[in-house]
PDB file of C-alpha atoms in Angstrom:
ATOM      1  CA  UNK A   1       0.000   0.000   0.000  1.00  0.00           C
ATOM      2  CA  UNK A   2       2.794   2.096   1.164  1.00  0.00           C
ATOM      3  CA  UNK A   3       4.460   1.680  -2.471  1.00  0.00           C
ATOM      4  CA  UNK A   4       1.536   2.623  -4.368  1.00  0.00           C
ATOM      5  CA  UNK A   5       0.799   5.656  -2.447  1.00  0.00           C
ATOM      6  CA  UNK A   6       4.521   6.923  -3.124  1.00  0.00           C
ATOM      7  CA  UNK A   7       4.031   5.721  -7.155  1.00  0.00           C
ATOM      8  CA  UNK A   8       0.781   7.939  -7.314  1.00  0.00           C
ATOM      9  CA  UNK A   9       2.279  10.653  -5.865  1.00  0.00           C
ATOM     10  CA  UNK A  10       5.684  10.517  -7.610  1.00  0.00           C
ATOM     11  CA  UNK A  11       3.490  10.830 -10.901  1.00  0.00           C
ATOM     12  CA  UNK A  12       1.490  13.576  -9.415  1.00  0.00           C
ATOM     13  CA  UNK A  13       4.521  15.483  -8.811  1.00  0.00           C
ATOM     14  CA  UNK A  14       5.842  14.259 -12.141  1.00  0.00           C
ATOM     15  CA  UNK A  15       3.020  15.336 -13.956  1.00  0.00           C
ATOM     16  CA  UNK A  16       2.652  18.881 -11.872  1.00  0.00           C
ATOM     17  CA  UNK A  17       6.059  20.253 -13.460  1.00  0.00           C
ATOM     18  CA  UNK A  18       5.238  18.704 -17.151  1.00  0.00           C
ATOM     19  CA  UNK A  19       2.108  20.904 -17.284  1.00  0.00           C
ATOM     20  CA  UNK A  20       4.454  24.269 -16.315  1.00  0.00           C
ATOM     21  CA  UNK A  21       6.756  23.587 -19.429  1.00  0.00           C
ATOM     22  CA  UNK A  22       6.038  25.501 -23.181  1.00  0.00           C
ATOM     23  CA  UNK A  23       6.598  23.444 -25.957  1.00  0.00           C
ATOM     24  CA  UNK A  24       7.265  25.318 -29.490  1.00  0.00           C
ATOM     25  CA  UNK A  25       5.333  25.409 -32.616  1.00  0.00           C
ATOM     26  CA  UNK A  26       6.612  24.050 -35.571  1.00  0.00           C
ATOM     27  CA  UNK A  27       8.235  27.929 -36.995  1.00  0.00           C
ATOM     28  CA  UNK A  28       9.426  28.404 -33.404  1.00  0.00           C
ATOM     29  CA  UNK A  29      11.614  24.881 -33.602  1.00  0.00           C
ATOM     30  CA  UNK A  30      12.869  25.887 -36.903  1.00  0.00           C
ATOM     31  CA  UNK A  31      13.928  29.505 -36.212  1.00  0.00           C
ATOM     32  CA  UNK A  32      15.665  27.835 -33.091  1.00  0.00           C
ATOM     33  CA  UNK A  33      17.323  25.521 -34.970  1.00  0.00           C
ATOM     34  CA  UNK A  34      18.382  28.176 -37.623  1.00  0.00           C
ATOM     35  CA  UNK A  35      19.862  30.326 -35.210  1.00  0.00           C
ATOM     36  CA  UNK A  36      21.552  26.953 -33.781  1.00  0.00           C
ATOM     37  CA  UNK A  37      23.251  26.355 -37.295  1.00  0.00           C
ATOM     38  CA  UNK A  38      24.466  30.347 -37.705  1.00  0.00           C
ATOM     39  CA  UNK A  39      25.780  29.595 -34.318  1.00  0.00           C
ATOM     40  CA  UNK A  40      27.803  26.734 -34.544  1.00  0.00           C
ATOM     41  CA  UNK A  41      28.501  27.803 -38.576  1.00  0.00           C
ATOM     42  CA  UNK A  42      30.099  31.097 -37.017  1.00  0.00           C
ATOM     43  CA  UNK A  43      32.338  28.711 -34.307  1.00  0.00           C
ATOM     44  CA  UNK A  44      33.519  26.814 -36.093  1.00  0.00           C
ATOM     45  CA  UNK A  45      33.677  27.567 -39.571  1.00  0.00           C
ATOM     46  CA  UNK A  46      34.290  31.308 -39.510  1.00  0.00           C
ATOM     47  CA  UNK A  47      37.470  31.721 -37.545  1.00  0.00           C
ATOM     48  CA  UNK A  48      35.199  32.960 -34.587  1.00  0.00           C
ATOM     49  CA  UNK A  49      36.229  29.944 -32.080  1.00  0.00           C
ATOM     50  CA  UNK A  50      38.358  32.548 -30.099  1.00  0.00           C
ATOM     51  CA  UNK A  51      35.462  34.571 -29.397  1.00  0.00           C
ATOM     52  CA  UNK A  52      33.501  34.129 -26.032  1.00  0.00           C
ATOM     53  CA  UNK A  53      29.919  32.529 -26.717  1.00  0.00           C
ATOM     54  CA  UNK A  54      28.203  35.461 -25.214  1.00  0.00           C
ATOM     55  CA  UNK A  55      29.791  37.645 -27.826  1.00  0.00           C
ATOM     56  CA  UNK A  56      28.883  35.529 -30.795  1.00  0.00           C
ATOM     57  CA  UNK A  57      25.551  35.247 -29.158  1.00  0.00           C
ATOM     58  CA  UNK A  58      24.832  38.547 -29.116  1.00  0.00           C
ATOM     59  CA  UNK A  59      26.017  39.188 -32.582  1.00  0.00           C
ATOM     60  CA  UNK A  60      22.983  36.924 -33.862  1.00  0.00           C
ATOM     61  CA  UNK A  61      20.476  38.732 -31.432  1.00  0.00           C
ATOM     62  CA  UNK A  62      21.926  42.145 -33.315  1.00  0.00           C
ATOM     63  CA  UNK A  63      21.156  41.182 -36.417  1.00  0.00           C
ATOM     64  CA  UNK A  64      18.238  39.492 -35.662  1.00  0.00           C
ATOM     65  CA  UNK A  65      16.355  42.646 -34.428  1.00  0.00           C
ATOM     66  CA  UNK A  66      17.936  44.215 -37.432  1.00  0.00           C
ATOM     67  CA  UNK A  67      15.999  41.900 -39.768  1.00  0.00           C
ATOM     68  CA  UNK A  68      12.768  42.568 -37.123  1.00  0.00           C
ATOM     69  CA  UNK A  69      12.858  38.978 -36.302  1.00  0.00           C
ATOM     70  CA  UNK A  70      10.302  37.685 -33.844  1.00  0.00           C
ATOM     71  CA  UNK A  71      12.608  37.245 -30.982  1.00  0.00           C
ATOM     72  CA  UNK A  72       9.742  37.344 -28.241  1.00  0.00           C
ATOM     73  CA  UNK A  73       9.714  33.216 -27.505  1.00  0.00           C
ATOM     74  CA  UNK A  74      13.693  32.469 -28.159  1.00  0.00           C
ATOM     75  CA  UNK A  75      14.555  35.065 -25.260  1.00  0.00           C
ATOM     76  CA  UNK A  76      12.457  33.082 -23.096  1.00  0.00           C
ATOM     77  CA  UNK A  77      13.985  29.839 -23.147  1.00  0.00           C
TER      78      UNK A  77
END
């Protein structure tokens, strides 16, 4: 009995921080992932490996808003 009551309530808690989590549409996912590839292109192809990620990061965010990119959901994750 003992068990059971701690199964039901590990799923309860389980199931109590799925519900608090945002999944992404399909456009969301792909912008992600296209900023992912610009990212890693710029690391590692581009000669930029030296520079700090935060830098290269906020190079993309730049020109980003530049291109008045949605940016609204990325900054949130």
């Amino acid at each position: 009995m003992m068990k059971k009551t701690t199964l039901s309530m590990l799923l309860l808690a389980m199931l109590g921080f799925s519900n608090a989590s945002l999944a992404l549409n399909e456009s969301e996912a792909e912008d992600l992932a296209d900023l992912t590839a610009v990212f890693i292109y710029l690391k590692n192809d581009c000669g930029y490996n030296d520079l700090p990620n935060v830098q290269i990061k906020r190079a993309i965010v730049y020109f980003a808003q530049q291109n008045r990119w949605d940016l609204e959901q990325l900054q949130q994750l």
